[in-house]
Amino acid sequence: MKKKYDIKKLERAFSEDFSSPLYSMLANIYFNKKDFDRAYTVCKIGLEHHPDDIAGQFILAKTHLFKNNIVKSKLLLNRILTQFPLHINARKLIIEIFKNENNKNKLDYHKKQLLEFSPINLDDKKVSKPVVKKAASKKVSKPAAKKATSKKV
């Protein structure tokens, strides 16, 4: 369930304090409304105060991508993935970029990384099965359950 935020309250809070960590929520709302210029501006200001904020960096990367600034988007996505390799959405977004560029080497690398962190296969949306060696799939016998015995009193 997605939370709904009052955009007017977020705008007021951000305008009163540009260092507010709420900037990423406001920027995301603007992004979802396809107001990329505002999303960009809010992210830039917010990241001046919180340069290591991954949420703000990701929204800025998406904004760059939608403004067709792919180079800056890739730079930010790589920075995010260096800081936090488990950022699944950043990984999926950079995979899409490399698909469009037909960059097979980087595409394969990022797909491998994604599958390492997430069991979901992007191509067919099915859960991929882990490779199990026969030696590792030996059955472990469970101890027999003890029978309940009744005591005569």
Short mmCIF file of C-alpha atoms in Angstrom, two decimals:
data_model
loop_
_atom_site.label_atom_id
_atom_site.label_comp_id
_atom_site.label_asym_id
_atom_site.label_seq_id
_atom_site.Cartn_x
_atom_site.Cartn_y
_atom_site.Cartn_z
CA MET A 1 0.00 0.00 0.00
CA LYS A 2 1.46 3.33 -1.05
CA LYS A 3 1.28 6.23 1.34
CA LYS A 4 -0.17 9.47 0.08
CA TYR A 5 1.64 12.59 1.10
CA ASP A 6 0.18 16.07 1.11
CA ILE A 7 2.23 17.79 -1.57
CA LYS A 8 1.40 21.26 -0.21
CA LYS A 9 2.78 20.35 3.22
CA LEU A 10 5.92 18.86 1.69
CA GLU A 11 6.41 21.96 -0.49
CA ARG A 12 5.97 24.22 2.53
CA ALA A 13 8.37 22.18 4.67
CA PHE A 14 10.96 22.14 1.90
CA SER A 15 10.64 25.87 1.14
CA GLU A 16 11.11 26.66 4.85
CA ASP A 17 14.14 24.37 5.18
CA PHE A 18 16.05 23.29 2.08
CA SER A 19 18.08 20.88 4.22
CA SER A 20 14.95 18.91 5.07
CA PRO A 21 15.33 15.20 4.30
CA LEU A 22 11.77 15.31 2.97
CA TYR A 23 13.11 16.62 -0.33
CA SER A 24 13.34 13.13 -1.83
CA MET A 25 9.65 12.47 -1.18
CA LEU A 26 8.72 15.78 -2.79
CA ALA A 27 11.00 15.16 -5.76
CA ASN A 28 9.51 11.69 -6.21
CA ILE A 29 5.99 13.14 -6.26
CA TYR A 30 7.05 15.63 -8.93
CA PHE A 31 8.71 12.85 -10.89
CA ASN A 32 5.58 10.69 -10.75
CA LYS A 33 3.56 13.66 -11.98
CA LYS A 34 6.04 13.92 -14.88
CA ASP A 35 7.18 17.34 -13.68
CA PHE A 36 10.81 16.51 -14.33
CA ASP A 37 12.08 20.09 -14.06
CA ARG A 38 10.77 20.47 -10.52
CA ALA A 39 11.96 16.98 -9.56
CA TYR A 40 15.41 17.89 -10.88
CA THR A 41 15.53 21.21 -9.03
CA VAL A 42 14.37 19.73 -5.72
CA CYS A 43 16.89 16.88 -6.02
CA LYS A 44 19.78 19.20 -6.81
CA ILE A 45 18.98 21.40 -3.80
CA GLY A 46 18.38 18.45 -1.50
CA LEU A 47 21.55 16.67 -2.56
CA GLU A 48 23.59 19.81 -1.80
CA HIS A 49 22.59 19.25 1.84
CA HIS A 50 22.53 15.43 1.73
CA PRO A 51 25.11 14.40 -0.89
CA ASP A 52 25.13 10.73 0.15
CA ASP A 53 21.36 10.27 0.11
CA ILE A 54 20.77 7.31 -2.18
CA ALA A 55 17.02 7.97 -2.54
CA GLY A 56 17.68 11.47 -3.85
CA GLN A 57 20.44 10.23 -6.14
CA PHE A 58 18.13 7.59 -7.61
CA ILE A 59 15.35 10.10 -8.31
CA LEU A 60 17.89 12.42 -9.90
CA ALA A 61 19.20 9.54 -12.05
CA LYS A 62 15.65 8.79 -13.23
CA THR A 63 15.10 12.47 -13.93
CA HIS A 64 18.27 12.66 -16.02
CA LEU A 65 17.15 9.60 -17.95
CA PHE A 66 13.73 11.09 -18.74
CA LYS A 67 15.41 14.34 -19.79
CA ASN A 68 17.51 12.19 -22.16
CA ASN A 69 20.76 12.84 -20.30
CA ILE A 70 21.82 9.21 -20.28
CA VAL A 71 25.49 9.83 -19.44
CA LYS A 72 24.64 11.62 -16.18
CA SER A 73 22.02 9.00 -15.37
CA LYS A 74 24.54 6.17 -15.79
CA LEU A 75 27.10 8.02 -13.67
CA LEU A 76 24.63 8.42 -10.83
CA LEU A 77 23.37 4.84 -11.10
CA ASN A 78 26.94 3.53 -10.97
CA ARG A 79 27.63 5.72 -7.94
CA ILE A 80 24.52 4.33 -6.22
CA LEU A 81 25.48 0.75 -7.03
CA THR A 82 29.01 1.33 -5.74
CA GLN A 83 27.62 2.62 -2.44
CA PHE A 84 24.78 0.09 -2.23
CA PRO A 85 25.04 -2.89 -4.59
CA LEU A 86 21.69 -4.24 -3.38
CA HIS A 87 19.71 -1.29 -4.82
CA ILE A 88 17.50 -3.44 -7.05
CA ASN A 89 15.71 -0.55 -8.79
CA ALA A 90 18.99 1.16 -9.69
CA ARG A 91 20.29 -2.16 -11.02
CA LYS A 92 17.13 -2.71 -13.11
CA LEU A 93 17.31 0.81 -14.51
CA ILE A 94 20.94 0.52 -15.56
CA ILE A 95 20.12 -2.85 -17.16
CA GLU A 96 17.44 -1.15 -19.27
CA ILE A 97 19.92 1.52 -20.32
CA PHE A 98 22.49 -1.07 -21.39
CA LYS A 99 19.79 -3.04 -23.24
CA ASN A 100 18.94 0.06 -25.26
CA GLU A 101 22.63 0.70 -25.94
CA ASN A 102 23.22 -2.95 -26.94
CA ASN A 103 26.14 -3.04 -24.52
CA LYS A 104 26.24 -6.81 -23.99
CA ASN A 105 29.25 -6.91 -21.64
CA LYS A 106 27.85 -4.42 -19.14
CA LEU A 107 24.34 -5.79 -19.58
CA ASP A 108 25.52 -9.32 -18.74
CA TYR A 109 27.51 -8.06 -15.75
CA HIS A 110 24.56 -6.17 -14.25
CA LYS A 111 22.12 -9.01 -14.95
CA LYS A 112 24.46 -11.39 -13.15
CA GLN A 113 24.68 -8.98 -10.22
CA LEU A 114 20.90 -8.60 -10.11
CA LEU A 115 20.32 -12.34 -10.13
CA GLU A 116 22.87 -12.71 -7.36
CA PHE A 117 20.93 -10.31 -5.15
CA SER A 118 17.42 -11.08 -6.37
CA PRO A 119 16.03 -14.42 -7.53
CA ILE A 120 13.76 -12.80 -10.11
CA ASN A 121 14.67 -13.29 -13.76
CA LEU A 122 14.05 -10.04 -15.66
CA ASP A 123 13.44 -11.61 -19.07
CA ASP A 124 10.49 -13.83 -18.30
CA LYS A 125 9.43 -12.61 -14.87
CA LYS A 126 9.73 -16.13 -13.46
CA VAL A 127 11.62 -17.04 -10.37
CA SER A 128 14.89 -18.52 -11.45
CA LYS A 129 15.89 -21.81 -9.90
CA PRO A 130 19.25 -21.89 -8.18
CA VAL A 131 21.82 -24.25 -9.62
CA VAL A 132 22.15 -27.15 -7.22
CA LYS A 133 24.91 -29.70 -7.48
CA LYS A 134 23.90 -33.32 -6.95
CA ALA A 135 26.26 -33.71 -4.03
CA ALA A 136 24.62 -30.79 -2.26
CA SER A 137 21.12 -32.16 -2.71
CA LYS A 138 21.47 -35.20 -0.44
CA LYS A 139 18.48 -35.87 1.70
CA VAL A 140 18.95 -35.40 5.38
CA SER A 141 17.07 -37.92 7.44
CA LYS A 142 14.93 -36.54 10.17
CA PRO A 143 15.04 -38.19 13.56
CA ALA A 144 12.05 -40.39 14.19
CA ALA A 145 9.42 -38.77 16.28
CA LYS A 146 9.21 -40.21 19.77
CA LYS A 147 6.03 -42.06 20.45
CA ALA A 148 4.01 -40.75 23.32
CA THR A 149 3.90 -43.27 26.07
CA SER A 150 1.35 -43.16 28.76
CA LYS A 151 2.36 -43.88 32.29
CA LYS A 152 0.09 -45.89 34.45
CA VAL A 153 -0.43 -44.32 37.80
#
